[in-house]
Amino acid sequence: QKEVEQDPGPLSVPEGAIVSLNCTYSNSAFQYFMWYRQYSRKGPELLMYTYSSGNKEDGRFTAQVDKSSKYISLFIRDSQPSDSATYLCASKTSYDKVIFGPGTSLSVIP
Amino acid sequence: EADIYQTPRYLVIGTGKKITLECSQTMGHDKMYWYQQDPGMELHLIHYSYGVNSTEKGDLSSESTVSRIRTEHFPLTLESARPSHTSQYLCASAAGDEQFFGPGTRLTVL
């Protein structure tokens, strides 16, 4: 079983839609959770960083972590064509390296 | 401007050639990483370094080697390239948990 799993998509939504991207993880020791955004032919860039369970909001983006179900979510409100990218979730323990999921490809259609 | 650079961006070479992928960062980060990324797959850590003269192999078995003689420079070398080495190689640096990625090198071995 992979430590971090996510549906690769592709996911296609109309502009303005609310997008929900999800990940599951298997290591109960994970305490730090991240979402990276990767545009085509670019390296990933950090979008959201959270510690333990709860919600974190940054503009149109909300990251949610439910440690009881080992479930990580990223919500994008009022999605824009510029949000079209691959979204990678990632997790780590307090002392180990970051483990990345395979990414979900998102297309926002104007 | 603080950044992380990778050269070349694209490389097509024949089997058996020796190649070096360059990675440099101007952020003064101690931690640096090399990842391999294939389409639809998670990032696989192949090498990392926590400082000058410190290098470790990652989770994915790799026939490549790295060196860290200067803080800002973390080159990756393949002594004899094979078609199985065809992939995207991403370099990253970090001060804490946030990793900053370079644009990647797309390597094709014929």
mmCIF file of C-alpha atoms in Angstrom:
data_model
loop_
_atom_site.group_PDB
_atom_site.id
_atom_site.type_symbol
_atom_site.label_atom_id
_atom_site.label_comp_id
_atom_site.label_asym_id
_atom_site.label_seq_id
_atom_site.Cartn_x
_atom_site.Cartn_y
_atom_site.Cartn_z
ATOM 1 C CA GLN A 1 0.000 0.000 0.000
ATOM 2 C CA LYS A 2 1.331 3.419 -0.943
ATOM 3 C CA GLU A 3 1.680 5.837 1.961
ATOM 4 C CA VAL A 4 -0.145 8.678 0.207
ATOM 5 C CA GLU A 5 -2.799 8.016 -2.427
ATOM 6 C CA GLN A 6 -4.930 10.268 -4.589
ATOM 7 C CA ASP A 7 -7.128 9.887 -7.622
ATOM 8 C CA PRO A 8 -5.040 10.948 -10.653
ATOM 9 C CA GLY A 9 -8.085 12.304 -12.506
ATOM 10 C CA PRO A 10 -8.186 14.098 -14.843
ATOM 11 C CA LEU A 11 -10.809 16.309 -13.274
ATOM 12 C CA SER A 12 -12.539 18.854 -15.492
ATOM 13 C CA VAL A 13 -14.791 21.597 -14.091
ATOM 14 C CA PRO A 14 -16.383 24.796 -15.443
ATOM 15 C CA GLU A 15 -14.991 28.152 -14.387
ATOM 16 C CA GLY A 16 -16.473 29.324 -11.087
ATOM 17 C CA ALA A 17 -17.097 25.820 -9.749
ATOM 18 C CA ILE A 18 -16.019 24.646 -6.304
ATOM 19 C CA VAL A 19 -13.312 22.012 -6.654
ATOM 20 C CA SER A 20 -12.682 19.279 -4.107
ATOM 21 C CA LEU A 21 -9.380 17.381 -4.292
ATOM 22 C CA ASN A 22 -8.767 14.482 -1.926
ATOM 23 C CA CYS A 23 -5.987 12.286 -0.592
ATOM 24 C CA THR A 24 -5.755 9.404 1.817
ATOM 25 C CA TYR A 25 -2.712 8.318 3.761
ATOM 26 C CA SER A 26 -1.777 5.225 5.697
ATOM 27 C CA ASN A 27 0.912 6.325 8.162
ATOM 28 C CA SER A 28 -0.737 7.390 11.427
ATOM 29 C CA ALA A 29 2.531 9.105 12.424
ATOM 30 C CA PHE A 30 2.104 11.763 9.730
ATOM 31 C CA GLN A 31 1.628 15.154 11.379
ATOM 32 C CA TYR A 32 2.397 17.658 8.622
ATOM 33 C CA PHE A 33 0.307 17.912 5.479
ATOM 34 C CA MET A 34 0.954 19.884 2.332
ATOM 35 C CA TRP A 35 -0.585 20.648 -1.013
ATOM 36 C CA TYR A 36 1.659 21.492 -3.946
ATOM 37 C CA ARG A 37 0.549 22.847 -7.309
ATOM 38 C CA GLN A 38 2.477 21.894 -10.437
ATOM 39 C CA TYR A 39 1.941 23.611 -13.758
ATOM 40 C CA SER A 40 2.929 21.834 -16.950
ATOM 41 C CA ARG A 41 6.707 21.787 -17.507
ATOM 42 C CA LYS A 42 7.332 23.407 -14.106
ATOM 43 C CA GLY A 43 8.400 22.196 -10.692
ATOM 44 C CA PRO A 44 5.831 21.905 -7.869
ATOM 45 C CA GLU A 45 5.210 24.942 -5.656
ATOM 46 C CA LEU A 46 3.850 24.858 -2.111
ATOM 47 C CA LEU A 47 0.224 25.961 -1.905
ATOM 48 C CA MET A 48 -0.874 25.018 1.608
ATOM 49 C CA TYR A 49 0.854 23.688 4.723
ATOM 50 C CA THR A 50 -1.018 22.409 7.787
ATOM 51 C CA TYR A 51 -0.133 20.737 11.035
ATOM 52 C CA SER A 52 -2.348 18.001 12.517
ATOM 53 C CA SER A 53 -6.133 18.040 12.079
ATOM 54 C CA GLY A 54 -8.290 21.004 11.183
ATOM 55 C CA ASN A 55 -8.870 23.575 8.489
ATOM 56 C CA LYS A 56 -6.654 26.258 7.006
ATOM 57 C CA GLU A 57 -7.870 28.918 4.626
ATOM 58 C CA ASP A 58 -5.855 31.084 2.243
ATOM 59 C CA GLY A 59 -7.880 33.164 -0.194
ATOM 60 C CA ARG A 60 -9.862 30.831 -2.436
ATOM 61 C CA PHE A 61 -8.092 27.749 -1.067
ATOM 62 C CA THR A 62 -9.017 25.709 2.021
ATOM 63 C CA ALA A 63 -7.035 22.728 3.242
ATOM 64 C CA GLN A 64 -8.715 20.238 5.537
ATOM 65 C CA VAL A 65 -7.150 17.369 7.484
ATOM 66 C CA ASP A 66 -9.082 14.620 9.260
ATOM 67 C CA LYS A 67 -6.546 12.487 11.086
ATOM 68 C CA SER A 68 -9.210 10.098 12.430
ATOM 69 C CA SER A 69 -10.008 8.956 8.889
ATOM 70 C CA LYS A 70 -6.561 9.748 7.435
ATOM 71 C CA TYR A 71 -8.152 12.002 4.860
ATOM 72 C CA ILE A 72 -6.759 15.216 3.362
ATOM 73 C CA SER A 73 -8.776 17.632 1.230
ATOM 74 C CA LEU A 74 -8.158 20.794 -0.747
ATOM 75 C CA PHE A 75 -11.108 22.989 -1.727
ATOM 76 C CA ILE A 76 -10.852 25.663 -4.400
ATOM 77 C CA ARG A 77 -13.663 28.231 -4.507
ATOM 78 C CA ASP A 78 -14.565 30.211 -7.616
ATOM 79 C CA SER A 79 -12.149 28.154 -9.706
ATOM 80 C CA GLN A 80 -10.289 29.955 -12.490
ATOM 81 C CA PRO A 81 -8.633 28.685 -15.705
ATOM 82 C CA SER A 82 -5.323 29.646 -14.092
ATOM 83 C CA ASP A 83 -6.002 26.944 -11.463
ATOM 84 C CA SER A 84 -5.552 24.297 -14.180
ATOM 85 C CA ALA A 85 -2.594 22.250 -12.948
ATOM 86 C CA THR A 86 -1.673 19.037 -11.187
ATOM 87 C CA TYR A 87 -2.203 19.114 -7.422
ATOM 88 C CA LEU A 88 0.065 16.962 -5.270
ATOM 89 C CA CYS A 89 -0.718 16.174 -1.663
ATOM 90 C CA ALA A 90 2.174 15.362 0.635
ATOM 91 C CA SER A 91 2.682 14.293 4.231
ATOM 92 C CA LYS A 92 5.500 13.789 6.695
ATOM 93 C CA THR A 93 6.197 12.791 10.271
ATOM 94 C CA SER A 94 8.029 15.175 12.598
ATOM 95 C CA TYR A 95 11.403 13.666 11.788
ATOM 96 C CA ASP A 96 11.189 11.981 8.381
ATOM 97 C CA LYS A 97 11.117 12.984 4.749
ATOM 98 C CA VAL A 98 8.145 14.264 2.775
ATOM 99 C CA ILE A 99 6.058 11.607 0.987
ATOM 100 C CA PHE A 100 4.195 12.798 -2.106
ATOM 101 C CA GLY A 101 1.054 11.462 -3.716
ATOM 102 C CA PRO A 102 0.888 10.968 -7.503
ATOM 103 C CA GLY A 103 -1.116 14.144 -8.087
ATOM 104 C CA THR A 104 -4.565 14.960 -9.477
ATOM 105 C CA SER A 105 -4.770 16.726 -12.828
ATOM 106 C CA LEU A 106 -7.314 19.567 -12.840
ATOM 107 C CA SER A 107 -8.665 21.480 -15.821
ATOM 108 C CA VAL A 108 -10.886 24.539 -15.320
ATOM 109 C CA ILE A 109 -12.812 25.243 -18.505
ATOM 110 C CA PRO A 110 -13.676 28.913 -19.291
ATOM 111 C CA GLU B 1 16.424 37.133 -6.621
ATOM 112 C CA ALA B 2 16.420 33.921 -4.555
ATOM 113 C CA ASP B 3 15.725 30.954 -6.779
ATOM 114 C CA ILE B 4 16.616 27.405 -7.729
ATOM 115 C CA TYR B 5 17.962 26.581 -11.162
ATOM 116 C CA GLN B 6 18.319 23.387 -13.146
ATOM 117 C CA THR B 7 20.234 22.830 -16.363
ATOM 118 C CA PRO B 8 19.741 21.556 -18.928
ATOM 119 C CA ARG B 9 15.947 21.764 -19.133
ATOM 120 C CA TYR B 10 15.823 19.062 -21.816
ATOM 121 C CA LEU B 11 18.427 16.448 -22.715
ATOM 122 C CA VAL B 12 18.361 13.665 -25.315
ATOM 123 C CA ILE B 13 21.371 11.361 -25.277
ATOM 124 C CA GLY B 14 22.447 7.913 -26.390
ATOM 125 C CA THR B 15 22.850 4.840 -24.207
ATOM 126 C CA GLY B 16 26.145 4.576 -22.355
ATOM 127 C CA LYS B 17 26.854 8.295 -22.138
ATOM 128 C CA LYS B 18 27.898 9.961 -18.897
ATOM 129 C CA ILE B 19 25.749 12.930 -17.946
ATOM 130 C CA THR B 20 25.561 15.471 -15.142
ATOM 131 C CA LEU B 21 22.364 17.305 -14.260
ATOM 132 C CA GLU B 22 23.064 20.627 -12.616
ATOM 133 C CA CYS B 23 21.138 22.160 -9.721
ATOM 134 C CA SER B 24 21.924 25.444 -7.994
ATOM 135 C CA GLN B 25 20.042 27.504 -5.416
ATOM 136 C CA THR B 26 20.637 31.021 -4.189
ATOM 137 C CA MET B 27 18.567 30.791 -1.003
ATOM 138 C CA GLY B 28 21.330 29.482 1.243
ATOM 139 C CA HIS B 29 19.327 26.370 2.118
ATOM 140 C CA ASP B 30 21.149 23.487 3.798
ATOM 141 C CA LYS B 31 18.729 20.791 2.628
ATOM 142 C CA MET B 32 18.661 19.746 -1.023
ATOM 143 C CA TYR B 33 16.878 16.897 -2.788
ATOM 144 C CA TRP B 34 16.689 15.080 -6.115
ATOM 145 C CA TYR B 35 13.390 13.511 -7.174
ATOM 146 C CA GLN B 36 12.387 11.421 -10.163
ATOM 147 C CA GLN B 37 8.908 12.046 -11.555
ATOM 148 C CA ASP B 38 7.129 9.974 -14.202
ATOM 149 C CA PRO B 39 3.680 10.864 -15.632
ATOM 150 C CA GLY B 40 0.860 10.015 -13.214
ATOM 151 C CA MET B 41 3.301 8.784 -10.591
ATOM 152 C CA GLU B 42 4.392 10.227 -7.276
ATOM 153 C CA LEU B 43 7.701 11.996 -6.829
ATOM 154 C CA HIS B 44 10.341 9.480 -5.824
ATOM 155 C CA LEU B 45 13.227 10.694 -3.688
ATOM 156 C CA ILE B 46 16.528 9.448 -5.121
ATOM 157 C CA HIS B 47 19.106 11.522 -3.216
ATOM 158 C CA TYR B 48 19.214 14.150 -0.493
ATOM 159 C CA SER B 49 21.713 16.259 1.375
ATOM 160 C CA TYR B 50 21.459 18.106 4.681
ATOM 161 C CA GLY B 51 24.618 20.117 4.172
ATOM 162 C CA VAL B 52 28.059 20.315 2.615
ATOM 163 C CA ASN B 53 29.796 16.927 2.320
ATOM 164 C CA SER B 54 26.593 15.163 3.427
ATOM 165 C CA THR B 55 24.701 12.999 0.913
ATOM 166 C CA GLU B 56 22.272 10.109 1.325
ATOM 167 C CA LYS B 57 20.398 7.786 -0.987
ATOM 168 C CA GLY B 58 16.648 8.155 -1.043
ATOM 169 C CA ASP B 59 13.866 5.619 -1.110
ATOM 170 C CA LEU B 60 14.077 4.836 -4.818
ATOM 171 C CA SER B 61 17.047 2.778 -5.924
ATOM 172 C CA SER B 62 19.068 4.792 -8.382
ATOM 173 C CA GLU B 63 22.274 4.256 -10.316
ATOM 174 C CA SER B 64 23.060 7.953 -10.083
ATOM 175 C CA THR B 65 25.462 9.677 -7.707
ATOM 176 C CA VAL B 66 25.477 13.168 -6.193
ATOM 177 C CA SER B 67 27.968 15.498 -4.555
ATOM 178 C CA ARG B 68 27.627 18.508 -2.246
ATOM 179 C CA ILE B 69 30.867 20.421 -2.203
ATOM 180 C CA ARG B 70 29.210 23.830 -1.957
ATOM 181 C CA THR B 71 25.968 24.757 -0.205
ATOM 182 C CA GLU B 72 24.424 26.161 -3.357
ATOM 183 C CA HIS B 73 25.330 23.348 -5.752
ATOM 184 C CA PHE B 74 23.978 19.759 -5.857
ATOM 185 C CA PRO B 75 24.772 18.027 -9.173
ATOM 186 C CA LEU B 76 23.498 14.564 -10.094
ATOM 187 C CA THR B 77 25.616 12.271 -12.290
ATOM 188 C CA LEU B 78 24.745 9.189 -14.312
ATOM 189 C CA GLU B 79 27.936 7.326 -15.271
ATOM 190 C CA SER B 80 26.293 5.292 -18.032
ATOM 191 C CA ALA B 81 22.829 6.335 -19.110
ATOM 192 C CA ARG B 82 20.239 3.721 -20.105
ATOM 193 C CA PRO B 83 16.718 3.989 -21.574
ATOM 194 C CA SER B 84 15.318 3.094 -18.130
ATOM 195 C CA HIS B 85 16.731 6.430 -16.893
ATOM 196 C CA THR B 86 14.326 8.321 -19.140
ATOM 197 C CA SER B 87 12.322 10.510 -16.777
ATOM 198 C CA GLN B 88 11.807 13.982 -15.328
ATOM 199 C CA TYR B 89 14.359 14.904 -12.660
ATOM 200 C CA LEU B 90 13.405 17.566 -10.125
ATOM 201 C CA CYS B 91 15.776 19.290 -7.736
ATOM 202 C CA ALA B 92 14.522 20.991 -4.555
ATOM 203 C CA SER B 93 15.935 22.874 -1.591
ATOM 204 C CA ALA B 94 14.477 23.576 1.842
ATOM 205 C CA ALA B 95 15.212 25.430 5.049
ATOM 206 C CA GLY B 96 12.318 23.922 7.047
ATOM 207 C CA ASP B 97 9.572 21.685 5.699
ATOM 208 C CA GLU B 98 8.739 23.818 2.661
ATOM 209 C CA GLN B 99 10.577 22.570 -0.399
ATOM 210 C CA PHE B 100 11.297 24.898 -3.298
ATOM 211 C CA PHE B 101 11.532 23.084 -6.606
ATOM 212 C CA GLY B 102 13.469 23.862 -9.732
ATOM 213 C CA PRO B 103 11.822 23.632 -13.176
ATOM 214 C CA GLY B 104 13.125 20.106 -13.770
ATOM 215 C CA THR B 105 15.264 18.356 -16.390
ATOM 216 C CA ARG B 106 13.468 16.149 -18.894
ATOM 217 C CA LEU B 107 15.942 13.354 -19.764
ATOM 218 C CA THR B 108 15.460 11.004 -22.698
ATOM 219 C CA VAL B 109 17.926 8.174 -23.231
ATOM 220 C CA LEU B 110 17.754 6.543 -26.637
#
